[in-house]
mmCIF file with all atom_site columns, C-alpha atoms in Angstrom:
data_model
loop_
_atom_site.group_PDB
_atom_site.id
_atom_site.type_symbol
_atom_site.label_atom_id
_atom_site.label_alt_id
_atom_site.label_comp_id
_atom_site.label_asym_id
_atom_site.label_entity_id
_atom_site.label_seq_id
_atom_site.pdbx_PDB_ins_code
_atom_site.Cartn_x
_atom_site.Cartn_y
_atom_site.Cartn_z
_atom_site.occupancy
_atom_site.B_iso_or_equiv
_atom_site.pdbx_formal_charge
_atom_site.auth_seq_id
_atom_site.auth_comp_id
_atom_site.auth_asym_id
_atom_site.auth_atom_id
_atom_site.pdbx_PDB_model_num
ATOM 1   C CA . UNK A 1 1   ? 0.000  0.000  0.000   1.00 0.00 ? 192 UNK A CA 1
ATOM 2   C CA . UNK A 1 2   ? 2.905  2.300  0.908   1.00 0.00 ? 193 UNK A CA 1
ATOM 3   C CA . UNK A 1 3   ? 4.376  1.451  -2.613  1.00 0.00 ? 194 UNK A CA 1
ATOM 4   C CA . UNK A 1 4   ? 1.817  1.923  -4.066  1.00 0.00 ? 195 UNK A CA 1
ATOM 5   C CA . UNK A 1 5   ? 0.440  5.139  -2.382  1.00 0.00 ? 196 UNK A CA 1
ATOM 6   C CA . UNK A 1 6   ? 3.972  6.455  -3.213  1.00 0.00 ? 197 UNK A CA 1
ATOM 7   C CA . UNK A 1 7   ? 3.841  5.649  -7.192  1.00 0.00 ? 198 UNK A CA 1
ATOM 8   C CA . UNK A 1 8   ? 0.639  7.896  -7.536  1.00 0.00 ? 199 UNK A CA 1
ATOM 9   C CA . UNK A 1 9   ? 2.740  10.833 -5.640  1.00 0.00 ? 200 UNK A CA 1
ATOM 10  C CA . UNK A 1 10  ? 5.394  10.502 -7.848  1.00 0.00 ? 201 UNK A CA 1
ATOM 11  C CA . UNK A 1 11  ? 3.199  10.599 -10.831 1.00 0.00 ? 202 UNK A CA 1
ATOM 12  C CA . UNK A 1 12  ? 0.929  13.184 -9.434  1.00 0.00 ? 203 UNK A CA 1
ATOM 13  C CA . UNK A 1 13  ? 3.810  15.317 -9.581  1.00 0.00 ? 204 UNK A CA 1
ATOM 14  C CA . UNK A 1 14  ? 4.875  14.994 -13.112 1.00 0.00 ? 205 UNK A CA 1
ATOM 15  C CA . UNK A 1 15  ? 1.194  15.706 -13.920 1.00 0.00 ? 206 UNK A CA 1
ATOM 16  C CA . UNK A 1 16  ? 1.426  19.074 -12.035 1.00 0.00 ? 207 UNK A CA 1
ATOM 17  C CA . UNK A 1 17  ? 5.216  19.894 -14.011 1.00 0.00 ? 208 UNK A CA 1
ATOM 18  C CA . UNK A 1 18  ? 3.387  18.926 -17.425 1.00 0.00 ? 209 UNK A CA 1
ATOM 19  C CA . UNK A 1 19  ? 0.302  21.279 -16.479 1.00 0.00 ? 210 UNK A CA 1
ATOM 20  C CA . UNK A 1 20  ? 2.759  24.242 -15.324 1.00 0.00 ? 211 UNK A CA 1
ATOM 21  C CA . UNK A 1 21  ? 4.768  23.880 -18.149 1.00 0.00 ? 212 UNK A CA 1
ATOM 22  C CA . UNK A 1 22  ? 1.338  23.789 -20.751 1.00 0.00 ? 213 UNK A CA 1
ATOM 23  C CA . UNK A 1 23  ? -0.068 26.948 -18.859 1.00 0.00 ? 214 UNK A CA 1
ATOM 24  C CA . UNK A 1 24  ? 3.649  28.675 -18.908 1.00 0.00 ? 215 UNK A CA 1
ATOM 25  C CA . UNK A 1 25  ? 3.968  27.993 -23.005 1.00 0.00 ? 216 UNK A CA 1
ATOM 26  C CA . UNK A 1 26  ? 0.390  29.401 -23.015 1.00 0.00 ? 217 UNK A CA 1
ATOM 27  C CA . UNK A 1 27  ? 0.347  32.158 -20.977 1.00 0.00 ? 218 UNK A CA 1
ATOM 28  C CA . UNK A 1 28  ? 3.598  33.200 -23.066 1.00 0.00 ? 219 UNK A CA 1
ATOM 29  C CA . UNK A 1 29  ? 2.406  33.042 -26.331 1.00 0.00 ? 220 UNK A CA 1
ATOM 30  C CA . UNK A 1 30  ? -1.037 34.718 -25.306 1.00 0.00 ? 221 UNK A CA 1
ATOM 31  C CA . UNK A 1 31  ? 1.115  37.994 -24.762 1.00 0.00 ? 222 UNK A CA 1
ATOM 32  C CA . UNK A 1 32  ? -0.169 40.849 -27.147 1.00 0.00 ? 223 UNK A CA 1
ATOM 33  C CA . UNK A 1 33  ? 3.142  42.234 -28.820 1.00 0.00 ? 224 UNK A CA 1
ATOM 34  C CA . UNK A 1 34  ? 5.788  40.510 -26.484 1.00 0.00 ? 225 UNK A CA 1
ATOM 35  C CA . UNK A 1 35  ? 5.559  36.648 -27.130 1.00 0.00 ? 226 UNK A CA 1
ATOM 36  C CA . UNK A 1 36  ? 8.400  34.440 -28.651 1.00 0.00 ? 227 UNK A CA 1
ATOM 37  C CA . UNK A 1 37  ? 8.053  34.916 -32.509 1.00 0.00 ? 228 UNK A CA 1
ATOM 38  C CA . UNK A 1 38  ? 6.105  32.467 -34.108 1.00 0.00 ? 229 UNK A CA 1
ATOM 39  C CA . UNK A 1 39  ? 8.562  32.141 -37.224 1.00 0.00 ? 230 UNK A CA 1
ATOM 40  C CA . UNK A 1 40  ? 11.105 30.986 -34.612 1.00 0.00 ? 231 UNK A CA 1
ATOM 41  C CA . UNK A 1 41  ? 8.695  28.595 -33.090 1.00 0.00 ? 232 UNK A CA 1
ATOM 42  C CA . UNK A 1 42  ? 8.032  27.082 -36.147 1.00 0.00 ? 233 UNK A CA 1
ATOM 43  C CA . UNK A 1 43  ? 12.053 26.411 -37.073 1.00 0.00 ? 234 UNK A CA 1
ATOM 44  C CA . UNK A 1 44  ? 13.061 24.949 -33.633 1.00 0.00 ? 235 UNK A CA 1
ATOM 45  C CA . UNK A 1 45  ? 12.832 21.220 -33.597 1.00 0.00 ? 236 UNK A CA 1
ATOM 46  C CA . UNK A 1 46  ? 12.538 20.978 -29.785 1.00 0.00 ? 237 UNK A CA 1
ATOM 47  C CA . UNK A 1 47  ? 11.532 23.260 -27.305 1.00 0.00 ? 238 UNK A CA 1
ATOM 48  C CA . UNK A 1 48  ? 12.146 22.559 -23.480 1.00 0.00 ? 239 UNK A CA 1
ATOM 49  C CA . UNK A 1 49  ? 9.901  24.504 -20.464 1.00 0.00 ? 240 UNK A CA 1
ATOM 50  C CA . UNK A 1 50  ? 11.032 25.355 -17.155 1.00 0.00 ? 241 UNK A CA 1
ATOM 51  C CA . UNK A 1 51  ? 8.289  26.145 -15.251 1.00 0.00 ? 242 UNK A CA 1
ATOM 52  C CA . UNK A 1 52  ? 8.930  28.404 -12.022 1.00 0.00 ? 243 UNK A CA 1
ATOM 53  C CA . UNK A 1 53  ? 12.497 27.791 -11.900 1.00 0.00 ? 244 UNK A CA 1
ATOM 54  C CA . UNK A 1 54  ? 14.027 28.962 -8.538  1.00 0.00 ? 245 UNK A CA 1
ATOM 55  C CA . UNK A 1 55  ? 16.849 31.748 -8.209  1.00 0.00 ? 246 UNK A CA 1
ATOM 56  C CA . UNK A 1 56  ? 18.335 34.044 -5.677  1.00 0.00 ? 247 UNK A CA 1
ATOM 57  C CA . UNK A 1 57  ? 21.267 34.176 -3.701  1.00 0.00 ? 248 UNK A CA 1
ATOM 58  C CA . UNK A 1 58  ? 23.277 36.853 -1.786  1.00 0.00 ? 249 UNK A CA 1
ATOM 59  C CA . UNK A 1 59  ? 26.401 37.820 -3.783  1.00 0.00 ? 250 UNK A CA 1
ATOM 60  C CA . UNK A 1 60  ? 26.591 34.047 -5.067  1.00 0.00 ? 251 UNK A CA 1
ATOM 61  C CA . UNK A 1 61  ? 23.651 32.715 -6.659  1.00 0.00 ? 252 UNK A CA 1
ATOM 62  C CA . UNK A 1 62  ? 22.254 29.885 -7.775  1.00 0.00 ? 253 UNK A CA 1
ATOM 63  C CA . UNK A 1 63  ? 19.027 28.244 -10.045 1.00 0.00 ? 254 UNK A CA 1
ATOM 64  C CA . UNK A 1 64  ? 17.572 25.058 -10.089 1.00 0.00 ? 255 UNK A CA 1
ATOM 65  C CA . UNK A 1 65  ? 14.325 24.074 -11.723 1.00 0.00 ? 256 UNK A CA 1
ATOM 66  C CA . UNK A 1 66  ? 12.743 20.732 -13.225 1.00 0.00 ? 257 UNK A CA 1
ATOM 67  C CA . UNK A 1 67  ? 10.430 20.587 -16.511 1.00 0.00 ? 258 UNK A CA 1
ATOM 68  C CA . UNK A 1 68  ? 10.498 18.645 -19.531 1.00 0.00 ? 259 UNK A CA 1
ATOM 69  C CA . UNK A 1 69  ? 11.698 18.730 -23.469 1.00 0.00 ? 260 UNK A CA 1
ATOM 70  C CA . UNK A 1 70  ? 9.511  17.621 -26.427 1.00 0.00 ? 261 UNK A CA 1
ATOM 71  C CA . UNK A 1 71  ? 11.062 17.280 -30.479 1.00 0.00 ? 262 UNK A CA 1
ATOM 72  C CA . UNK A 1 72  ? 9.693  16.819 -33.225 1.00 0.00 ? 263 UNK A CA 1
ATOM 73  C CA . UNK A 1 73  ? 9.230  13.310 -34.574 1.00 0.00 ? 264 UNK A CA 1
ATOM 74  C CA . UNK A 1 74  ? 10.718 12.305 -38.170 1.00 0.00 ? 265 UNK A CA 1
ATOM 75  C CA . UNK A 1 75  ? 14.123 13.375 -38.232 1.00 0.00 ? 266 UNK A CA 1
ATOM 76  C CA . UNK A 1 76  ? 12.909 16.903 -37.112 1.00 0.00 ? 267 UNK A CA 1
ATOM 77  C CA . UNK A 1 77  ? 10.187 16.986 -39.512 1.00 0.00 ? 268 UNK A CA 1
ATOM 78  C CA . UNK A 1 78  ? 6.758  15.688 -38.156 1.00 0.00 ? 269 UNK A CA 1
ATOM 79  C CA . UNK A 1 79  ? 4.777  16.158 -35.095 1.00 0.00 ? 270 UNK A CA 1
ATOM 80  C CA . UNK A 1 80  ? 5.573  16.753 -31.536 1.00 0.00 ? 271 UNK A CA 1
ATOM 81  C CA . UNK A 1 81  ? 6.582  13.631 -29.590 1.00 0.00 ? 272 UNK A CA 1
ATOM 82  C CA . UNK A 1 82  ? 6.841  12.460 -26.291 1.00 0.00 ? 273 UNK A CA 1
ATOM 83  C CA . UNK A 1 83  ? 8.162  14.491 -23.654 1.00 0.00 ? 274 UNK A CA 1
ATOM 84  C CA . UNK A 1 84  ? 11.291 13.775 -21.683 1.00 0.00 ? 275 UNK A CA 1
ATOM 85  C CA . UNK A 1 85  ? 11.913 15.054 -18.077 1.00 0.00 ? 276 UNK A CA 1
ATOM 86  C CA . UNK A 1 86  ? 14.732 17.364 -17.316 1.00 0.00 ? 277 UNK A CA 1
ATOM 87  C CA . UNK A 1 87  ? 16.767 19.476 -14.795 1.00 0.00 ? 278 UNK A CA 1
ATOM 88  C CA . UNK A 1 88  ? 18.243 22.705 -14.787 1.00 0.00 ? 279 UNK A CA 1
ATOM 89  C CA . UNK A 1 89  ? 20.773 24.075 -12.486 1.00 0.00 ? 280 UNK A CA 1
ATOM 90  C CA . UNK A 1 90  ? 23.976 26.273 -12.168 1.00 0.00 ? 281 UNK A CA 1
ATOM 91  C CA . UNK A 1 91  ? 25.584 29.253 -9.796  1.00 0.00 ? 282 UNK A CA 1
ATOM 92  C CA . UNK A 1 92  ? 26.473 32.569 -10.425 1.00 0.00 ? 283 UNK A CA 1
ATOM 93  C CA . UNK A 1 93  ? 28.723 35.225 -8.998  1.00 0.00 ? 284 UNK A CA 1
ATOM 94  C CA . UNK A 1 94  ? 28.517 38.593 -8.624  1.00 0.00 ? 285 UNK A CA 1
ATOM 95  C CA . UNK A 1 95  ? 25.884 41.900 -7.271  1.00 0.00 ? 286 UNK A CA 1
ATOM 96  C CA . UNK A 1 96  ? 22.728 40.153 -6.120  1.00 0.00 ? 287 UNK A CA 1
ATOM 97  C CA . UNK A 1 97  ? 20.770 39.226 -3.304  1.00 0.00 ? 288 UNK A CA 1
ATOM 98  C CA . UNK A 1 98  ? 16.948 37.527 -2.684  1.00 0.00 ? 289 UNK A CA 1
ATOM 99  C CA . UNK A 1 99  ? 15.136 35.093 -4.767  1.00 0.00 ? 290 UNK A CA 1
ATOM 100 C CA . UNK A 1 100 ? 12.608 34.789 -7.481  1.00 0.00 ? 291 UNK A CA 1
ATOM 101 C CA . UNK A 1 101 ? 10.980 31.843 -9.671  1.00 0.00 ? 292 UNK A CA 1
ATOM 102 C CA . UNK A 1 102 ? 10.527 32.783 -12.943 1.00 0.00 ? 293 UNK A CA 1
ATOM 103 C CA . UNK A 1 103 ? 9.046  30.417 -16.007 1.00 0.00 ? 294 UNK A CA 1
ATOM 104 C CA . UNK A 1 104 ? 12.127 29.476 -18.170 1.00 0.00 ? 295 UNK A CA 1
ATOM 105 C CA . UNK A 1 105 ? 11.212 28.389 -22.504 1.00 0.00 ? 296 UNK A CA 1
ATOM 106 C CA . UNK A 1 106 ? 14.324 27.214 -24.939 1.00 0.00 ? 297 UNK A CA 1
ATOM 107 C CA . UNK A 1 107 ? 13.972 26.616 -28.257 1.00 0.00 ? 298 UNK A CA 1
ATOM 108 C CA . UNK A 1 108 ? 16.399 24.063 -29.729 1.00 0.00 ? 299 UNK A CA 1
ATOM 109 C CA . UNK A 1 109 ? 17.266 25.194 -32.989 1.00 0.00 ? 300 UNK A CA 1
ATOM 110 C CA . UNK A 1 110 ? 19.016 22.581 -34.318 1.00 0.00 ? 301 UNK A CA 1
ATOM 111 C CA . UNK A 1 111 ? 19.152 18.655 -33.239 1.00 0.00 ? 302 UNK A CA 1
ATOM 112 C CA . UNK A 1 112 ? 22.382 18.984 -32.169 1.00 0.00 ? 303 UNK A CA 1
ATOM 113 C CA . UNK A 1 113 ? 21.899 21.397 -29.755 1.00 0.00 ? 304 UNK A CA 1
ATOM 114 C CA . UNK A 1 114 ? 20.023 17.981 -27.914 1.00 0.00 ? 305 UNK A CA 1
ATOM 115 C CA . UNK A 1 115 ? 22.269 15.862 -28.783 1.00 0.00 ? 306 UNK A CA 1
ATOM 116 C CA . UNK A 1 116 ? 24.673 16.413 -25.430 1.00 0.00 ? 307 UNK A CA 1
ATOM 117 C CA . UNK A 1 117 ? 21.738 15.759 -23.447 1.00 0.00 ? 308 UNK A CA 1
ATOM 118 C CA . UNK A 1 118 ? 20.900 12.167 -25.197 1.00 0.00 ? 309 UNK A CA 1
ATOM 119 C CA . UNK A 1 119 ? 24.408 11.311 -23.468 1.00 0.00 ? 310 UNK A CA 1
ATOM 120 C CA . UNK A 1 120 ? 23.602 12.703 -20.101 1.00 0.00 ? 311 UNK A CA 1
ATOM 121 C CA . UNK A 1 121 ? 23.922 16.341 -19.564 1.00 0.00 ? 312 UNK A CA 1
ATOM 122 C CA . UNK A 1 122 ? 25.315 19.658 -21.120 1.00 0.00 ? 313 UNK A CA 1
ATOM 123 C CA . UNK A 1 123 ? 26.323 23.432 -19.890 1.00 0.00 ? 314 UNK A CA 1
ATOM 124 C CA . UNK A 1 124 ? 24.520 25.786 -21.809 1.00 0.00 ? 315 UNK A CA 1
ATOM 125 C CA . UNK A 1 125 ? 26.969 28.531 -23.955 1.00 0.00 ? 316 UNK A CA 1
ATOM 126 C CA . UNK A 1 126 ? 29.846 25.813 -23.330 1.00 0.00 ? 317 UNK A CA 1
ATOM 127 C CA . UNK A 1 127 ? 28.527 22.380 -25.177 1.00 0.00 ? 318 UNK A CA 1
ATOM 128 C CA . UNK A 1 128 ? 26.016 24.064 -27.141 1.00 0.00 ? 319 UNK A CA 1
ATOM 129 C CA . UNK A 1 129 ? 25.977 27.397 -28.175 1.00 0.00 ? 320 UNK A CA 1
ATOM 130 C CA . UNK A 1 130 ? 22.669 29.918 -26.748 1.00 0.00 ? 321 UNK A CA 1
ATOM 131 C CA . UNK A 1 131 ? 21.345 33.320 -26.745 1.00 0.00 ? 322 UNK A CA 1
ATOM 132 C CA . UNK A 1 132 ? 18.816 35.454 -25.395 1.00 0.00 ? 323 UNK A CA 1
ATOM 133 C CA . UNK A 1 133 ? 16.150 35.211 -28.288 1.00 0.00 ? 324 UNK A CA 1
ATOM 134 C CA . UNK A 1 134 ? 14.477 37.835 -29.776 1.00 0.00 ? 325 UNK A CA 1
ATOM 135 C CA . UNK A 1 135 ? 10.983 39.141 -28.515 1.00 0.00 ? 326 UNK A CA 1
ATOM 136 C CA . UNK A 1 136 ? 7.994  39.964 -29.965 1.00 0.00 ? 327 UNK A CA 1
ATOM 137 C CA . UNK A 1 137 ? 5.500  38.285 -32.202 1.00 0.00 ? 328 UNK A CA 1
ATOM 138 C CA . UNK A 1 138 ? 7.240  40.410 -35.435 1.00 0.00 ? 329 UNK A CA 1
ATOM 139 C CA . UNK A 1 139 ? 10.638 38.827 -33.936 1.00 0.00 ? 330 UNK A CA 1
ATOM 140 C CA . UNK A 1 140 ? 13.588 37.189 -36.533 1.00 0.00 ? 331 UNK A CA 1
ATOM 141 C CA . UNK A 1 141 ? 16.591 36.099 -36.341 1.00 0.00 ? 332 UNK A CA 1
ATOM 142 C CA . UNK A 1 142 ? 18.581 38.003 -38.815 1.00 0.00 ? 333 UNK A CA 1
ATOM 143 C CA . UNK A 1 143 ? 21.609 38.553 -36.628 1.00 0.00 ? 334 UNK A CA 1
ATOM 144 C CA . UNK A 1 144 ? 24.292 36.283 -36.449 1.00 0.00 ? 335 UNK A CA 1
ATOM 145 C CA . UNK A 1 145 ? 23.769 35.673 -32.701 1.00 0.00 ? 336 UNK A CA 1
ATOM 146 C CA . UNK A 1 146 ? 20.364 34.514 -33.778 1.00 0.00 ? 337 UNK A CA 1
ATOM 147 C CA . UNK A 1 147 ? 21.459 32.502 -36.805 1.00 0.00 ? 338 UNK A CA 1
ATOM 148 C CA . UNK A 1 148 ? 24.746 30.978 -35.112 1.00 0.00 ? 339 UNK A CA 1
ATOM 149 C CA . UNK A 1 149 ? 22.684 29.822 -31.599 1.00 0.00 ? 340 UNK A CA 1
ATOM 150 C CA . UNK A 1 150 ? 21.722 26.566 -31.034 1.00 0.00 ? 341 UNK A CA 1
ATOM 151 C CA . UNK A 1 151 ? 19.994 27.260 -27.874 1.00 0.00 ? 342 UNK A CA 1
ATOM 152 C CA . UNK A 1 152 ? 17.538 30.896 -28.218 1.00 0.00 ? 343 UNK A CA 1
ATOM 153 C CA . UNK A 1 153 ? 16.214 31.104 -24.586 1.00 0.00 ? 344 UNK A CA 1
ATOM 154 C CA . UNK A 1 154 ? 13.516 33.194 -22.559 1.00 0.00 ? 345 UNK A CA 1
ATOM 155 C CA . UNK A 1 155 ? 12.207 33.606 -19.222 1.00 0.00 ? 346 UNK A CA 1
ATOM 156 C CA . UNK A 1 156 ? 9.132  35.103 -17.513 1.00 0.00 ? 347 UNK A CA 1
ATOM 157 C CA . UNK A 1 157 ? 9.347  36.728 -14.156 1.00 0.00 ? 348 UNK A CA 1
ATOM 158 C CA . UNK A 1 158 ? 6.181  38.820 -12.210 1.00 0.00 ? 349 UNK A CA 1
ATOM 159 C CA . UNK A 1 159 ? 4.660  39.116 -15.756 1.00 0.00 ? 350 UNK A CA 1
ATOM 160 C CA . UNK A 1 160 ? 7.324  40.465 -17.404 1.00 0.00 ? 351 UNK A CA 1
ATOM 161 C CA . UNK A 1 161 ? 8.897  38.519 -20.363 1.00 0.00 ? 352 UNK A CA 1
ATOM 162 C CA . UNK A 1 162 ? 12.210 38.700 -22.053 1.00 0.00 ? 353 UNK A CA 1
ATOM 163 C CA . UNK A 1 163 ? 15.145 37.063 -23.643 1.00 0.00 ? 354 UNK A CA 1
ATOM 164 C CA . UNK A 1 164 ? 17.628 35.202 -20.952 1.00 0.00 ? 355 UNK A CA 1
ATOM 165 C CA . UNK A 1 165 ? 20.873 34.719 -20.929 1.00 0.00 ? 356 UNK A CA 1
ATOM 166 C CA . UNK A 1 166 ? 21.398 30.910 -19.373 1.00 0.00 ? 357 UNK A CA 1
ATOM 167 C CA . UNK A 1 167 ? 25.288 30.834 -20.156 1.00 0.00 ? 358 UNK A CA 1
ATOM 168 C CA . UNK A 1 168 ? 26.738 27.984 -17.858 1.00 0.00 ? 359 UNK A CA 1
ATOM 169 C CA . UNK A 1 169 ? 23.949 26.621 -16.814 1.00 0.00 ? 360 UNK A CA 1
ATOM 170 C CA . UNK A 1 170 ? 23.713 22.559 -17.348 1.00 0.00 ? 361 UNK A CA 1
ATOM 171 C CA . UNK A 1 171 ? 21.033 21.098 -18.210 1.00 0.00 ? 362 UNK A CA 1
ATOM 172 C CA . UNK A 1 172 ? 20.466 17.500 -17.774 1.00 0.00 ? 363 UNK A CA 1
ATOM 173 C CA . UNK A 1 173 ? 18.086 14.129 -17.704 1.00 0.00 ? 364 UNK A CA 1
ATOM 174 C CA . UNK A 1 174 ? 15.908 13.380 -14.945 1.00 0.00 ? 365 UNK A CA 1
ATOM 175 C CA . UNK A 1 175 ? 15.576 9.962  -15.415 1.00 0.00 ? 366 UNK A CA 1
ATOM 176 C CA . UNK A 1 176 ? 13.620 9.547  -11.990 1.00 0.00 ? 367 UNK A CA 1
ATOM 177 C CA . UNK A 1 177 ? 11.426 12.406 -13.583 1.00 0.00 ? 368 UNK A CA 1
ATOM 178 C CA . UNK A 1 178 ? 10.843 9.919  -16.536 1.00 0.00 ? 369 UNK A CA 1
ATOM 179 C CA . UNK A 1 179 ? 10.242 6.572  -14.553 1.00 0.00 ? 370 UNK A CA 1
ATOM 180 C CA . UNK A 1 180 ? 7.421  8.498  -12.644 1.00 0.00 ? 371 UNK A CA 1
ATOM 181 C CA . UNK A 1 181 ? 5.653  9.843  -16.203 1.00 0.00 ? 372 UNK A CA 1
ATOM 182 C CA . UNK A 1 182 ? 5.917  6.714  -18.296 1.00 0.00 ? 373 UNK A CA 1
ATOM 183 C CA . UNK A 1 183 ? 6.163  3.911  -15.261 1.00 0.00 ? 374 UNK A CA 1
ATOM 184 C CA . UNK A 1 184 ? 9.590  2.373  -16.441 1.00 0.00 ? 375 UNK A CA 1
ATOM 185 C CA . UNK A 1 185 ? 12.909 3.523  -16.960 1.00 0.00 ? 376 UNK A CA 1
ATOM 186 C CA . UNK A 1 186 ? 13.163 5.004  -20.271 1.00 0.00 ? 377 UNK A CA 1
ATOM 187 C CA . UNK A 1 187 ? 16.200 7.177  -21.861 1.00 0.00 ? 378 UNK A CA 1
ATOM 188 C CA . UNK A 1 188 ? 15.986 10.608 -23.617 1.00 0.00 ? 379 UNK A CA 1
ATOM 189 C CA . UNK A 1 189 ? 17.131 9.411  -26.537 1.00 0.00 ? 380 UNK A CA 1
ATOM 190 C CA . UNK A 1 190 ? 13.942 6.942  -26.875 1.00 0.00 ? 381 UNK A CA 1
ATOM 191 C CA . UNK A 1 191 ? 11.416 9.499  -26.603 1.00 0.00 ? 382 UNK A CA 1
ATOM 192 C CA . UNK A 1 192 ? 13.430 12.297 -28.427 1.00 0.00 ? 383 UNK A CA 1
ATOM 193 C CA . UNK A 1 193 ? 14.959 10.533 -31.129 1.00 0.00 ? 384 UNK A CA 1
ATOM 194 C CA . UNK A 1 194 ? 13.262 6.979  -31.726 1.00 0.00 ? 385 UNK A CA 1
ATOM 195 C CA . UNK A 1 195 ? 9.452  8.422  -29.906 1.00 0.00 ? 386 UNK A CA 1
ATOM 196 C CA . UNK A 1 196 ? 9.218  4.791  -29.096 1.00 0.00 ? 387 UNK A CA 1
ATOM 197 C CA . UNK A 1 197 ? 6.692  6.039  -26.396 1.00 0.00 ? 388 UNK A CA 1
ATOM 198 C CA . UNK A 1 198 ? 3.288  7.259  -26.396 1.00 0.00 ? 389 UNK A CA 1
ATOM 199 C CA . UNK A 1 199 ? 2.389  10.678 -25.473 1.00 0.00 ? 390 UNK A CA 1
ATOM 200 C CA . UNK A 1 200 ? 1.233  10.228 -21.887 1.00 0.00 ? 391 UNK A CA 1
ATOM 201 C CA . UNK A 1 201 ? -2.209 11.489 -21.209 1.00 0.00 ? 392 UNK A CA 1
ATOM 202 C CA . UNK A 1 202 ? -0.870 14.100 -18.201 1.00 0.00 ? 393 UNK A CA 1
ATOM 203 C CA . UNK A 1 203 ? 1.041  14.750 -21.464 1.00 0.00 ? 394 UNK A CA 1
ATOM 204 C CA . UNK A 1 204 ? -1.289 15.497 -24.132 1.00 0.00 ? 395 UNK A CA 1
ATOM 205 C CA . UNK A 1 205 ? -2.175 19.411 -22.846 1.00 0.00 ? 396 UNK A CA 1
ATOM 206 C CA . UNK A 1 206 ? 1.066  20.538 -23.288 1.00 0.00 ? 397 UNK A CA 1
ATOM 207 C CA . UNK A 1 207 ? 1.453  18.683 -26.892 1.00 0.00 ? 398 UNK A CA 1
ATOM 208 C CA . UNK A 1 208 ? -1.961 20.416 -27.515 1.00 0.00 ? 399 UNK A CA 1
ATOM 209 C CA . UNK A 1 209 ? -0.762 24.068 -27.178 1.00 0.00 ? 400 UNK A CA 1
ATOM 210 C CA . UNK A 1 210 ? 2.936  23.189 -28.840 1.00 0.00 ? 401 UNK A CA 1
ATOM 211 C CA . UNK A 1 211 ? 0.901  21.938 -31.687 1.00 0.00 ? 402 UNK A CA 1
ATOM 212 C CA . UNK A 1 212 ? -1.749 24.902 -31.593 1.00 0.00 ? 403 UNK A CA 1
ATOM 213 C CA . UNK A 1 213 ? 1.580  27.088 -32.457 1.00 0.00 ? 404 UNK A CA 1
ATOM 214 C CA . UNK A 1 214 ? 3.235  24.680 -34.717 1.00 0.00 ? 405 UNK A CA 1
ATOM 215 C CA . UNK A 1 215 ? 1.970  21.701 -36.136 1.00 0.00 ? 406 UNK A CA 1
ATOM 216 C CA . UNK A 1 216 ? 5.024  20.660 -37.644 1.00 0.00 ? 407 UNK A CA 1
ATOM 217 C CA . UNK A 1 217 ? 8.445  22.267 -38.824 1.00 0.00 ? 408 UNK A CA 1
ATOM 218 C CA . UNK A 1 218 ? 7.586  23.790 -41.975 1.00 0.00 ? 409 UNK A CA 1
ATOM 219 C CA . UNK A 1 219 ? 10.353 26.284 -41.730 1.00 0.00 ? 410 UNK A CA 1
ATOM 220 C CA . UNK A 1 220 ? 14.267 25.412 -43.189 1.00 0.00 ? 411 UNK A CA 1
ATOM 221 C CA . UNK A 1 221 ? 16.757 25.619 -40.071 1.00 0.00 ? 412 UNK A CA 1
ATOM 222 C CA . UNK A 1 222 ? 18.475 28.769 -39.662 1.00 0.00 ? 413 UNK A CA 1
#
């Protein structure tokens, strides 16, 4: 019974990240004049959510947050396929002091950019390159910074929503994250790559909205 009571916990759980992370994406892209662009959306062949990451510190800093990564199925080409967990965390140094939790969106602009992940982990700006992306539903990525990234990330904080600069932070699997959603173990790679799995019904929300905004990558990569 214990067991048992602590399987639908752990699953609970992944249900509430999945339901943040649909709300966050929505919430987002409901912003008059100061969502992601939609021309970016539709060239990214995965996008990962953060929902209410935690930061703060005094003079050194830190973030940690859990959410979850979705790409598209068929080399990059097709619809959006299952989701796999992950964690981001890092430190930071310099003028700062309290906290805040703010809703964190990266759009994976090429399938390399993942591809560090499939093995276990990656730091942001070090194994794959990233910048603050571009705001605004008229947004493109015409500069260099833009066109060169494989990582374009944002983050919303107290309503307010701009680009964010991640550099150093790593991001990595949460395989625990993963057992609890799909009720095995199952690797990144097999629900990024292969999408051996099934979209999990706590799941199917947050596919709902991605596909609302881009049914499938009609766009060539940057």
């Amino acid at each position: 019974l214990a067991a048992s009571l602590s399987l639908v916990q752990a699953q609970t759980k992944e249900a509430d990240r999945l339901s943040a992370a649909a709300t966050a994406f929505q919430e987002i892209m409901d912003t008059p004049d100061s969502s992601i662009p939609t021309d970016l959306v539709e060239r990214c062949e995965c996008i990962a959510i953060i929902p209410s990451m935690k930061k703060g510190g005094f003079i050194l800093g830190g973030r940690y947050g859990k959410g979850l990564v979705s790409c598209r199925k068929d080399e990059g080409k097709g619809p959006w396929g299952p989701p796999a967990m992950i964690a981001l965390g890092g430190g930071s140094f310099g003028l700062q002091i309290g906290a805040a939790a703010v809703d964190v969106v990266m759009l994976v602009m090429h399938r390399d950019g993942i591809d560090s992940l499939l093995r276990n982990k990656f730091t942001i700006g070090g194994d794959a390159s990233a910048a603050a992306g571009p705001v605004g539903r008229a947004g493109t990525a015409e500069t260099d910074a833009y066109m060169k990234a494989k990582i374009l990330s944002y983050s919303r904080s107290r309503g307010v929503f701009a680009g964010l600069e991640l550099k150093g932070a790593v991001l990595q699997q949460d395989r625990d994250g993963n057992q609890n959603l799909y009720g095995k173990p199952v690797g990144a790679k097999d629900l990024l790559i292969s999408a051996q799995e099934p979209v999990p019904n706590d799941a199917k929300p947050l596919i709902d909205v991605l596909t609302k905004y881009s049914p499938v990558r009609n766009r060539k990569p940057i």
